[in-house]
Amino acid sequence: MLISSTESTAPATASGPHGRIAASARVVDSPVMPNDRFDAWFAARRRRGVFQVTRIPFAQLSNWSFDPRTGSLAHDSGRFFSVEGLRVEADEQIGSWEQPILVQREIGILGILVREFDGVLHFLMQAKLEPGNTGAVRLSPTVQATRSNYTGVHRGRTIPYIEHFVPPRTGRLLVDSLQSERSAWFLRKRNRHMVVETKGGVPEHEDFCWLTLGQLRALMHRDNILSMEACSVLACLPGGPADDGGRALHELGEVTSLLCEIKARYEVAQHRIPLARTASWRRLDDEISRPDGKFFKVIAAEVHAESREILHWSQPLLAPAPGGHAVLLTRRFHGVRHVLLHARVEAGALDVAEFGPTVQCTPDNYRDLPAERRPRFLEYALSAPVERVLYDAVLSEEGARFHHAEVRYRIIEVGDELAEVPDEFVWVTADQIGRLLRNSYYLNMQARTFVALLHSLD
């Protein structure tokens, strides 16, 4: 089925970027891609988009090899990414450790193309196949590609619609910002988040469809439909919730000052080291892992696909321990909804720390630790009564680098018992989060995902 060029009959109700985006959010069904037709289209994409992913020994990787001197695993071209060793040094509270880390100097593009149909903005979304995802297909940005991808290093098919996001593009930029990647697994990795509006016609492609923001926000409440990359870009859209009217618990300057304080306090040092010398990690024939099985492992996979830029390849994948949780606690102060962010230090962060959600972890990684050394608010979140859960769905990390990396996202309403919080946590309004997102490197990937999910509750 091809994407429709039928014009929507929904009335145009607003002008200006904020108003037009808000108007699109109110349109929860569209004749361009009706909801019932979307379900059939997406199911067809999943039936067609079958990957055969087979774990193989590292020795069977094609065009990937371990450096005999450092033990780092890299592609023969020097592009894509490499698996290297990292030593993180901080004070006693944070601790010091060593781990494998993905190193990719390229800045990727996460871009969504938008277009008006009868006065209503629609977003061009891709049913994207990725080998690491269960079910293979996720609804993803129009373009999700590294420079190696779109400049043809892999010698595969051309990336559809890439011309709208690289010079000389002709559309109107609604979003253009650099944001961090997953800093627990990538070293200082960044992606360019872009939303580009086009006025002209767009060629149809069977793996792409146009949806309103209202349709997308409804789909966020279903397990493993939207990718985290799509949520991250949508979080950066201008507009959003109404102004907090000055009734925020903290001034925005206080919020940014807290993050500066955490950065100055811990002074985390990152040292790239030979992968072969990472303490507590072992290299076996088919995986790099810890003996206790915690955190993640690096595996090798052979992939056969029917619908990708290339149809057969092999590559390393990072496979996290199962059972990831991300929780955002929320409550009202002075009648205004606030959410609890955590100034979070991560191994590969560009500048020590960013704001993350209240809880971001895999609980089993901390099962042997005393309560005081487990992530703050983890037990509180896990024991929350169901009537306080405002959002609960499973989302996937991107499947191009990560294998079966699923995270359960929950938004939980709390009461007065959490008015006072430790100094690395802060209550902020949705309006303040929107202002933070006008800049780079304030919110991590998981927090940006929660921003999109929070908007879906409106």
CSV table of C-alpha atoms in Angstrom, one decimal:
chain,number,residue,atom,x,y,z
A,1,MET,CA,0.0,0.0,0.0
A,2,LEU,CA,1.3,3.4,-0.9
A,3,ILE,CA,1.2,6.5,1.2
A,4,SER,CA,-1.9,8.5,0.4
A,5,SER,CA,-1.9,11.9,-1.3
A,6,THR,CA,-5.6,12.5,-0.4
A,7,GLU,CA,-6.1,15.9,1.2
A,8,SER,CA,-7.4,16.0,4.7
A,9,THR,CA,-10.8,17.6,5.3
A,10,ALA,CA,-9.9,18.8,8.8
A,11,PRO,CA,-10.2,22.6,9.1
A,12,ALA,CA,-7.2,24.8,9.4
A,13,THR,CA,-7.5,26.4,12.9
A,14,ALA,CA,-4.2,28.0,13.7
A,15,SER,CA,-1.3,29.8,12.3
A,16,GLY,CA,2.4,30.1,13.4
A,17,PRO,CA,4.5,27.0,14.3
A,18,HIS,CA,3.1,26.6,17.9
A,19,GLY,CA,-0.5,26.9,16.8
A,20,ARG,CA,-0.1,24.7,13.8
A,21,ILE,CA,1.6,21.9,15.9
A,22,ALA,CA,-1.1,22.2,18.5
A,23,ALA,CA,-3.8,21.9,15.9
A,24,SER,CA,-2.2,18.8,14.5
A,25,ALA,CA,-2.1,17.3,18.0
A,26,ARG,CA,-5.9,17.7,18.2
A,27,VAL,CA,-6.5,15.7,15.0
A,28,VAL,CA,-6.6,12.1,16.2
A,29,ASP,CA,-7.7,10.5,12.9
A,30,SER,CA,-7.1,11.6,9.3
A,31,PRO,CA,-8.3,10.6,5.9
A,32,VAL,CA,-4.7,10.8,4.7
A,33,MET,CA,-4.0,7.7,6.7
A,34,PRO,CA,-7.1,6.6,8.7
A,35,ASN,CA,-6.4,4.8,12.0
A,36,ASP,CA,-7.9,1.5,10.8
A,37,ARG,CA,-5.9,1.6,7.6
A,38,PHE,CA,-2.8,2.3,9.5
A,39,ASP,CA,-3.1,-0.9,11.5
A,40,ALA,CA,-3.4,-2.9,8.4
A,41,TRP,CA,-0.5,-1.1,6.7
A,42,PHE,CA,1.8,-1.5,9.8
A,43,ALA,CA,0.9,-5.1,10.2
A,44,ALA,CA,1.8,-5.7,6.5
A,45,ARG,CA,5.1,-4.0,7.0
A,46,ARG,CA,5.9,-6.3,9.9
A,47,ARG,CA,4.9,-9.4,7.9
A,48,ARG,CA,7.1,-8.3,5.0
A,49,GLY,CA,9.9,-6.9,7.1
A,50,VAL,CA,11.4,-10.1,8.4
A,51,PHE,CA,15.0,-10.3,9.5
A,52,GLN,CA,16.9,-13.4,9.9
A,53,VAL,CA,19.4,-12.6,12.7
A,54,THR,CA,21.9,-15.3,13.7
A,55,ARG,CA,24.5,-15.0,16.4
A,56,ILE,CA,27.9,-15.9,15.1
A,57,PRO,CA,31.4,-16.1,16.5
A,58,PHE,CA,33.4,-12.9,16.1
A,59,ALA,CA,35.8,-14.7,13.8
A,60,GLN,CA,32.9,-15.0,11.2
A,61,LEU,CA,32.2,-11.2,11.0
A,62,SER,CA,32.7,-9.9,7.5
A,63,ASN,CA,34.8,-6.6,7.3
A,64,TRP,CA,35.0,-6.3,11.1
A,65,SER,CA,38.1,-7.3,13.1
A,66,PHE,CA,39.9,-6.9,16.4
A,67,ASP,CA,42.9,-4.7,16.5
A,68,PRO,CA,45.8,-7.0,17.5
A,69,ARG,CA,47.4,-4.3,19.6
A,70,THR,CA,44.4,-2.8,21.5
A,71,GLY,CA,41.7,-5.5,21.1
A,72,SER,CA,39.2,-2.9,19.8
A,73,LEU,CA,36.6,-4.2,17.4
A,74,ALA,CA,36.2,-2.0,14.3
A,75,HIS,CA,35.1,-2.0,10.6
A,76,ASP,CA,37.7,-2.2,8.0
A,77,SER,CA,36.6,1.1,6.4
A,78,GLY,CA,37.3,3.0,9.6
A,79,ARG,CA,33.6,4.2,9.5
A,80,PHE,CA,30.4,3.2,11.2
A,81,PHE,CA,31.4,2.6,14.9
A,82,SER,CA,34.0,0.7,16.9
A,83,VAL,CA,33.8,-1.1,20.2
A,84,GLU,CA,36.6,0.2,22.5
A,85,GLY,CA,37.5,0.2,26.2
A,86,LEU,CA,36.7,3.1,28.5
A,87,ARG,CA,37.9,3.9,32.0
A,88,VAL,CA,35.7,6.3,34.0
A,89,GLU,CA,37.2,8.0,37.0
A,90,ALA,CA,35.2,10.1,39.5
A,91,ASP,CA,35.0,10.6,43.3
A,92,GLU,CA,34.0,8.0,45.9
A,93,GLN,CA,30.3,8.7,45.6
A,94,ILE,CA,30.2,8.0,41.8
A,95,GLY,CA,33.1,5.6,41.8
A,96,SER,CA,35.4,4.5,39.0
A,97,TRP,CA,35.0,1.6,36.6
A,98,GLU,CA,35.9,0.2,33.2
A,99,GLN,CA,33.6,-1.0,30.4
A,100,PRO,CA,33.3,-1.5,26.6
A,101,ILE,CA,31.9,1.6,24.9
A,102,LEU,CA,30.7,2.3,21.3
A,103,VAL,CA,32.7,5.0,19.6
A,104,GLN,CA,31.2,6.8,16.6
A,105,ARG,CA,32.5,10.2,15.7
A,106,GLU,CA,29.8,10.8,13.1
A,107,ILE,CA,26.8,13.0,13.9
A,108,GLY,CA,23.7,11.1,12.7
A,109,ILE,CA,20.5,12.7,11.3
A,110,LEU,CA,17.2,12.0,12.9
A,111,GLY,CA,14.8,13.9,10.6
A,112,ILE,CA,11.1,14.1,10.2
A,113,LEU,CA,9.5,15.7,7.1
A,114,VAL,CA,6.2,17.5,7.6
A,115,ARG,CA,3.6,18.7,5.2
A,116,GLU,CA,0.2,20.3,5.4
A,117,PHE,CA,-2.9,18.4,4.1
A,118,ASP,CA,-5.8,20.8,4.0
A,119,GLY,CA,-4.3,23.0,6.6
A,120,VAL,CA,-3.2,20.3,9.1
A,121,LEU,CA,0.4,19.3,9.6
A,122,HIS,CA,1.2,15.6,8.9
A,123,PHE,CA,4.4,13.9,9.8
A,124,LEU,CA,6.1,11.5,7.3
A,125,MET,CA,7.0,8.4,9.4
A,126,GLN,CA,9.0,5.4,8.3
A,127,ALA,CA,8.2,1.7,9.1
A,128,LYS,CA,11.9,1.1,9.7
A,129,LEU,CA,13.5,-2.4,9.8
A,130,GLU,CA,16.2,-2.8,12.3
A,131,PRO,CA,17.8,-6.2,13.1
A,132,GLY,CA,18.1,-5.7,16.9
A,133,ASN,CA,14.3,-5.1,17.4
A,134,THR,CA,11.9,-7.8,18.4
A,135,GLY,CA,9.3,-7.7,15.6
A,136,ALA,CA,11.9,-5.8,13.5
A,137,VAL,CA,9.7,-2.8,12.5
A,138,ARG,CA,9.3,0.4,14.4
A,139,LEU,CA,7.6,3.7,13.4
A,140,SER,CA,10.6,5.9,13.0
A,141,PRO,CA,11.7,9.3,11.7
A,142,THR,CA,11.6,9.9,8.0
A,143,VAL,CA,15.4,9.7,7.9
A,144,GLN,CA,17.5,8.0,10.5
A,145,ALA,CA,21.0,7.7,9.2
A,146,THR,CA,24.7,8.3,9.9
A,147,ARG,CA,27.0,10.0,7.5
A,148,SER,CA,28.3,6.6,6.5
A,149,ASN,CA,24.8,5.6,5.6
A,150,TYR,CA,23.8,8.6,3.5
A,151,THR,CA,27.2,9.0,1.8
A,152,GLY,CA,27.1,5.4,0.6
A,153,VAL,CA,30.0,3.9,2.6
A,154,HIS,CA,27.9,0.7,2.8
A,155,ARG,CA,27.4,0.8,-1.0
A,156,GLY,CA,23.7,0.1,-0.4
A,157,ARG,CA,20.5,1.7,-1.7
A,158,THR,CA,19.9,5.5,-1.5
A,159,ILE,CA,18.3,6.7,1.7
A,160,PRO,CA,14.8,7.9,0.8
A,161,TYR,CA,14.0,11.6,1.4
A,162,ILE,CA,17.6,12.4,2.5
A,163,GLU,CA,17.7,15.4,0.1
A,164,HIS,CA,15.3,17.2,2.5
A,165,PHE,CA,17.8,17.1,5.3
A,166,VAL,CA,21.2,17.8,3.6
A,167,PRO,CA,22.3,20.8,1.6
A,168,PRO,CA,20.9,22.2,-0.6
A,169,ARG,CA,17.6,21.5,1.1
A,170,THR,CA,14.6,23.8,0.2
A,171,GLY,CA,12.2,23.2,3.1
A,172,ARG,CA,11.5,25.3,6.2
A,173,LEU,CA,13.3,24.2,9.3
A,174,LEU,CA,11.1,23.8,12.3
A,175,VAL,CA,13.6,22.0,14.5
A,176,ASP,CA,17.4,21.8,14.2
A,177,SER,CA,19.4,20.9,17.3
A,178,LEU,CA,22.2,18.6,18.4
A,179,GLN,CA,21.2,16.2,21.2
A,180,SER,CA,23.0,13.4,22.9
A,181,GLU,CA,22.8,9.7,22.2
A,182,ARG,CA,22.6,7.0,24.8
A,183,SER,CA,25.5,8.0,27.0
A,184,ALA,CA,25.8,4.8,29.0
A,185,TRP,CA,26.7,3.0,25.8
A,186,PHE,CA,28.1,5.6,23.4
A,187,LEU,CA,31.1,7.9,24.0
A,188,ARG,CA,30.1,11.5,23.4
A,189,LYS,CA,27.8,10.6,20.6
A,190,ARG,CA,25.4,13.2,19.2
A,191,ASN,CA,22.5,13.2,16.7
A,192,ARG,CA,21.1,16.1,14.7
A,193,HIS,CA,17.4,16.4,15.4
A,194,MET,CA,15.6,18.0,12.5
A,195,VAL,CA,12.0,18.7,11.5
A,196,VAL,CA,11.6,20.1,8.0
A,197,GLU,CA,8.4,21.4,6.4
A,198,THR,CA,8.0,21.0,2.7
A,199,LYS,CA,5.4,22.7,0.5
A,200,GLY,CA,5.9,20.6,-2.6
A,201,GLY,CA,4.9,17.2,-3.6
A,202,VAL,CA,6.6,14.2,-2.0
A,203,PRO,CA,7.1,10.9,-3.9
A,204,GLU,CA,5.2,8.0,-2.4
A,205,HIS,CA,7.0,5.0,-0.8
A,206,GLU,CA,5.3,1.9,0.5
A,207,ASP,CA,7.3,2.0,3.7
A,208,PHE,CA,6.3,5.5,4.7
A,209,CYS,CA,3.0,7.1,5.8
A,210,TRP,CA,1.7,10.6,6.8
A,211,LEU,CA,0.2,10.9,10.3
A,212,THR,CA,-1.0,13.8,12.4
A,213,LEU,CA,0.7,14.6,15.7
A,214,GLY,CA,-2.6,13.5,17.4
A,215,GLN,CA,-2.3,10.1,15.7
A,216,LEU,CA,1.3,9.7,16.7
A,217,ARG,CA,0.6,10.6,20.4
A,218,ALA,CA,-2.1,7.9,20.5
A,219,LEU,CA,0.3,5.4,19.1
A,220,MET,CA,2.8,6.2,21.9
A,221,HIS,CA,0.4,4.3,24.3
A,222,ARG,CA,1.0,1.0,22.4
A,223,ASP,CA,3.9,-1.3,23.1
A,224,ASN,CA,6.8,-1.1,20.6
A,225,ILE,CA,5.1,0.9,17.8
A,226,LEU,CA,7.0,4.2,17.9
A,227,SER,CA,10.8,4.2,18.2
A,228,MET,CA,12.6,6.2,20.9
A,229,GLU,CA,14.3,8.2,18.1
A,230,ALA,CA,10.9,9.3,16.8
A,231,CYS,CA,9.8,10.3,20.3
A,232,SER,CA,13.1,12.2,20.8
A,233,VAL,CA,12.6,14.3,17.7
A,234,LEU,CA,8.9,14.9,18.4
A,235,ALA,CA,9.9,16.1,21.9
A,236,CYS,CA,11.9,19.0,20.3
A,237,LEU,CA,8.9,20.4,18.5
A,238,PRO,CA,8.1,24.1,19.3
A,239,GLY,CA,5.0,24.7,21.4
A,240,GLY,CA,3.7,22.2,23.8
A,241,PRO,CA,2.0,22.8,27.2
A,242,ALA,CA,0.7,26.2,28.3
A,243,ASP,CA,3.1,28.5,30.2
A,244,ASP,CA,3.3,27.6,33.9
A,245,GLY,CA,2.3,31.2,34.8
A,246,GLY,CA,5.3,31.7,37.0
A,247,ARG,CA,4.1,29.1,39.5
A,248,ALA,CA,7.0,26.7,39.0
A,249,LEU,CA,8.6,25.4,42.2
A,250,HIS,CA,12.0,26.6,41.0
A,251,GLU,CA,13.1,29.3,38.7
A,252,LEU,CA,14.7,27.9,35.5
A,253,GLY,CA,18.0,29.4,36.5
A,254,GLU,CA,17.9,27.3,39.6
A,255,VAL,CA,17.3,24.2,37.6
A,256,THR,CA,20.3,24.8,35.2
A,257,SER,CA,22.4,25.8,38.2
A,258,LEU,CA,21.8,22.4,39.8
A,259,LEU,CA,23.1,20.7,36.7
A,260,CYS,CA,26.2,22.9,36.7
A,261,GLU,CA,26.7,22.0,40.4
A,262,ILE,CA,26.6,18.3,39.6
A,263,LYS,CA,29.1,18.7,36.7
A,264,ALA,CA,31.5,20.7,38.9
A,265,ARG,CA,31.1,18.4,41.9
A,266,TYR,CA,32.0,15.1,40.2
A,267,GLU,CA,34.6,16.1,37.5
A,268,VAL,CA,34.3,12.8,35.7
A,269,ALA,CA,37.3,11.8,33.6
A,270,GLN,CA,36.9,9.6,30.6
A,271,HIS,CA,40.0,7.6,29.3
A,272,ARG,CA,39.8,5.4,26.2
A,273,ILE,CA,41.8,2.3,26.9
A,274,PRO,CA,42.5,-1.0,25.1
A,275,LEU,CA,39.3,-3.1,25.0
A,276,ALA,CA,41.5,-6.1,25.9
A,277,ARG,CA,42.3,-4.4,29.3
A,278,THR,CA,38.8,-3.6,30.6
A,279,ALA,CA,38.7,-4.9,34.1
A,280,SER,CA,35.8,-7.3,35.0
A,281,TRP,CA,35.0,-8.0,31.3
A,282,ARG,CA,36.0,-11.0,29.3
A,283,ARG,CA,36.2,-11.8,25.6
A,284,LEU,CA,34.8,-15.1,24.5
A,285,ASP,CA,34.5,-16.5,21.0
A,286,ASP,CA,31.0,-15.0,20.6
A,287,GLU,CA,30.6,-12.3,23.2
A,288,ILE,CA,32.3,-9.7,25.3
A,289,SER,CA,30.6,-9.8,28.7
A,290,ARG,CA,30.9,-9.8,32.5
A,291,PRO,CA,31.0,-13.1,34.3
A,292,ASP,CA,28.0,-12.1,36.4
A,293,GLY,CA,25.9,-11.3,33.3
A,294,LYS,CA,25.1,-7.7,34.4
A,295,PHE,CA,24.7,-4.6,32.4
A,296,PHE,CA,25.3,-5.7,28.8
A,297,LYS,CA,27.2,-7.9,26.4
A,298,VAL,CA,28.6,-7.3,22.9
A,299,ILE,CA,27.7,-10.0,20.4
A,300,ALA,CA,28.3,-10.7,16.7
A,301,ALA,CA,25.3,-11.2,14.3
A,302,GLU,CA,24.8,-12.1,10.7
A,303,VAL,CA,21.7,-10.4,9.2
A,304,HIS,CA,19.6,-11.3,6.2
A,305,ALA,CA,16.9,-8.7,5.2
A,306,GLU,CA,14.4,-8.3,2.4
A,307,SER,CA,13.9,-4.5,2.5
A,308,ARG,CA,17.0,-2.5,3.6
A,309,GLU,CA,19.7,-0.4,2.0
A,310,ILE,CA,21.7,-3.6,1.8
A,311,LEU,CA,20.3,-7.1,2.1
A,312,HIS,CA,23.0,-9.1,3.9
A,313,TRP,CA,25.7,-8.1,6.3
A,314,SER,CA,27.3,-8.9,9.7
A,315,GLN,CA,28.0,-6.6,12.6
A,316,PRO,CA,28.5,-6.3,16.3
A,317,LEU,CA,25.4,-5.5,18.5
A,318,LEU,CA,25.3,-4.4,22.1
A,319,ALA,CA,22.8,-6.6,24.0
A,320,PRO,CA,21.7,-5.1,27.4
A,321,ALA,CA,20.5,-7.2,30.3
A,322,PRO,CA,16.7,-7.6,30.0
A,323,GLY,CA,14.2,-5.8,32.2
A,324,GLY,CA,15.1,-2.1,31.6
A,325,HIS,CA,12.9,0.4,33.5
A,326,ALA,CA,12.5,4.1,33.1
A,327,VAL,CA,10.1,6.0,35.4
A,328,LEU,CA,9.1,9.6,35.6
A,329,LEU,CA,7.4,10.7,38.8
A,330,THR,CA,5.0,13.6,38.6
A,331,ARG,CA,2.9,15.7,41.0
A,332,ARG,CA,1.3,19.1,41.2
A,333,PHE,CA,2.6,22.1,43.0
A,334,HIS,CA,0.4,25.2,43.1
A,335,GLY,CA,-1.9,23.4,40.7
A,336,VAL,CA,0.8,23.1,38.1
A,337,ARG,CA,2.1,19.6,37.0
A,338,HIS,CA,5.8,19.1,37.7
A,339,VAL,CA,8.0,16.1,36.9
A,340,LEU,CA,11.1,14.9,38.8
A,341,LEU,CA,14.3,14.9,36.8
A,342,HIS,CA,17.6,13.4,37.9
A,343,ALA,CA,20.9,15.1,37.1
A,344,ARG,CA,22.5,11.9,35.9
A,345,VAL,CA,26.2,11.1,35.4
A,346,GLU,CA,26.8,8.6,32.6
A,347,ALA,CA,30.0,7.0,31.3
A,348,GLY,CA,30.0,8.5,27.8
A,349,ALA,CA,28.3,11.9,28.5
A,350,LEU,CA,29.7,14.8,26.5
A,351,ASP,CA,29.9,17.0,29.6
A,352,VAL,CA,29.6,14.8,32.7
A,353,ALA,CA,25.9,14.8,33.3
A,354,GLU,CA,22.5,15.5,31.8
A,355,PHE,CA,19.0,15.5,33.2
A,356,GLY,CA,17.4,12.0,33.0
A,357,PRO,CA,14.1,10.6,34.2
A,358,THR,CA,13.5,10.0,37.9
A,359,VAL,CA,14.6,6.3,37.5
A,360,GLN,CA,16.6,4.8,34.6
A,361,CYS,CA,18.1,1.4,35.2
A,362,THR,CA,17.8,-2.4,34.9
A,363,PRO,CA,16.7,-3.5,38.5
A,364,ASP,CA,18.5,-6.9,38.3
A,365,ASN,CA,21.8,-5.1,37.9
A,366,TYR,CA,21.5,-3.9,41.5
A,367,ARG,CA,19.9,-7.0,43.1
A,368,ASP,CA,22.9,-7.8,45.2
A,369,LEU,CA,23.4,-4.3,46.6
A,370,PRO,CA,22.1,-2.9,49.9
A,371,ALA,CA,19.1,-0.6,49.6
A,372,GLU,CA,21.2,2.5,50.1
A,373,ARG,CA,23.3,1.7,47.0
A,374,ARG,CA,20.4,1.1,44.6
A,375,PRO,CA,19.0,3.8,42.4
A,376,ARG,CA,17.0,6.4,44.2
A,377,PHE,CA,13.2,5.9,44.1
A,378,LEU,CA,13.5,2.5,42.4
A,379,GLU,CA,11.7,0.6,45.1
A,380,TYR,CA,9.1,3.4,45.3
A,381,ALA,CA,8.4,3.2,41.6
A,382,LEU,CA,8.3,-0.6,41.5
A,383,SER,CA,5.7,-0.7,44.3
A,384,ALA,CA,3.4,2.1,43.0
A,385,PRO,CA,-0.3,1.2,43.0
A,386,VAL,CA,-1.8,0.8,39.6
A,387,GLU,CA,-4.2,3.7,40.1
A,388,ARG,CA,-1.3,6.1,40.2
A,389,VAL,CA,0.2,5.0,36.9
A,390,LEU,CA,-0.6,7.5,34.2
A,391,TYR,CA,1.4,5.9,31.4
A,392,ASP,CA,2.8,2.3,31.0
A,393,ALA,CA,4.2,1.0,27.7
A,394,VAL,CA,7.3,-0.8,26.4
A,395,LEU,CA,9.5,1.0,24.0
A,396,SER,CA,12.7,-0.2,22.2
A,397,GLU,CA,16.1,1.3,22.0
A,398,GLU,CA,17.2,1.6,18.4
A,399,GLY,CA,17.8,-1.8,16.8
A,400,ALA,CA,20.7,-0.8,14.5
A,401,ARG,CA,23.2,-1.0,17.3
A,402,PHE,CA,21.3,-2.7,20.1
A,403,HIS,CA,19.8,-6.2,20.4
A,404,HIS,CA,16.4,-6.7,22.1
A,405,ALA,CA,16.9,-3.5,24.1
A,406,GLU,CA,13.4,-3.0,25.5
A,407,VAL,CA,12.5,-0.5,28.3
A,408,ARG,CA,9.3,-0.3,30.2
A,409,TYR,CA,8.3,3.4,30.4
A,410,ARG,CA,6.0,4.5,33.2
A,411,ILE,CA,4.7,7.9,34.4
A,412,ILE,CA,3.5,7.7,38.0
A,413,GLU,CA,1.6,10.3,40.0
A,414,VAL,CA,2.8,10.9,43.5
A,415,GLY,CA,1.5,12.9,46.5
A,416,ASP,CA,2.9,15.2,49.2
A,417,GLU,CA,5.3,12.5,50.5
A,418,LEU,CA,7.9,13.5,47.8
A,419,ALA,CA,7.9,17.2,48.2
A,420,GLU,CA,11.5,17.1,49.4
A,421,VAL,CA,14.1,15.3,47.3
A,422,PRO,CA,17.9,14.8,47.3
A,423,ASP,CA,19.9,17.6,45.7
A,424,GLU,CA,20.6,15.8,42.5
A,425,PHE,CA,16.9,15.7,41.7
A,426,VAL,CA,14.7,18.6,40.8
A,427,TRP,CA,11.0,19.3,40.2
A,428,VAL,CA,10.4,21.1,36.9
A,429,THR,CA,7.3,22.0,34.9
A,430,ALA,CA,6.6,20.8,31.4
A,431,ASP,CA,7.0,24.4,30.2
A,432,GLN,CA,10.5,24.5,31.7
A,433,ILE,CA,11.5,21.3,30.0
A,434,GLY,CA,10.4,22.8,26.7
A,435,ARG,CA,12.7,25.7,27.3
A,436,LEU,CA,15.6,23.4,28.2
A,437,LEU,CA,15.1,21.6,24.9
A,438,ARG,CA,15.7,24.7,22.9
A,439,ASN,CA,19.3,24.0,23.8
A,440,SER,CA,21.6,21.0,23.4
A,441,TYR,CA,22.7,18.5,26.0
A,442,TYR,CA,20.3,19.3,28.9
A,443,LEU,CA,18.1,16.2,28.6
A,444,ASN,CA,19.3,12.7,27.8
A,445,MET,CA,17.6,10.4,25.3
A,446,GLN,CA,15.3,8.8,27.9
A,447,ALA,CA,14.2,12.2,29.3
A,448,ARG,CA,13.4,13.5,25.8
A,449,THR,CA,11.4,10.3,25.2
A,450,PHE,CA,9.4,11.1,28.3
A,451,VAL,CA,8.7,14.6,27.1
A,452,ALA,CA,6.9,13.2,24.1
A,453,LEU,CA,5.1,10.7,26.3
A,454,LEU,CA,4.1,13.4,28.7
A,455,HIS,CA,2.5,15.5,25.9
A,456,SER,CA,0.5,12.4,24.9
A,457,LEU,CA,-1.3,12.6,28.2
A,458,ASP,CA,-2.9,15.9,27.4
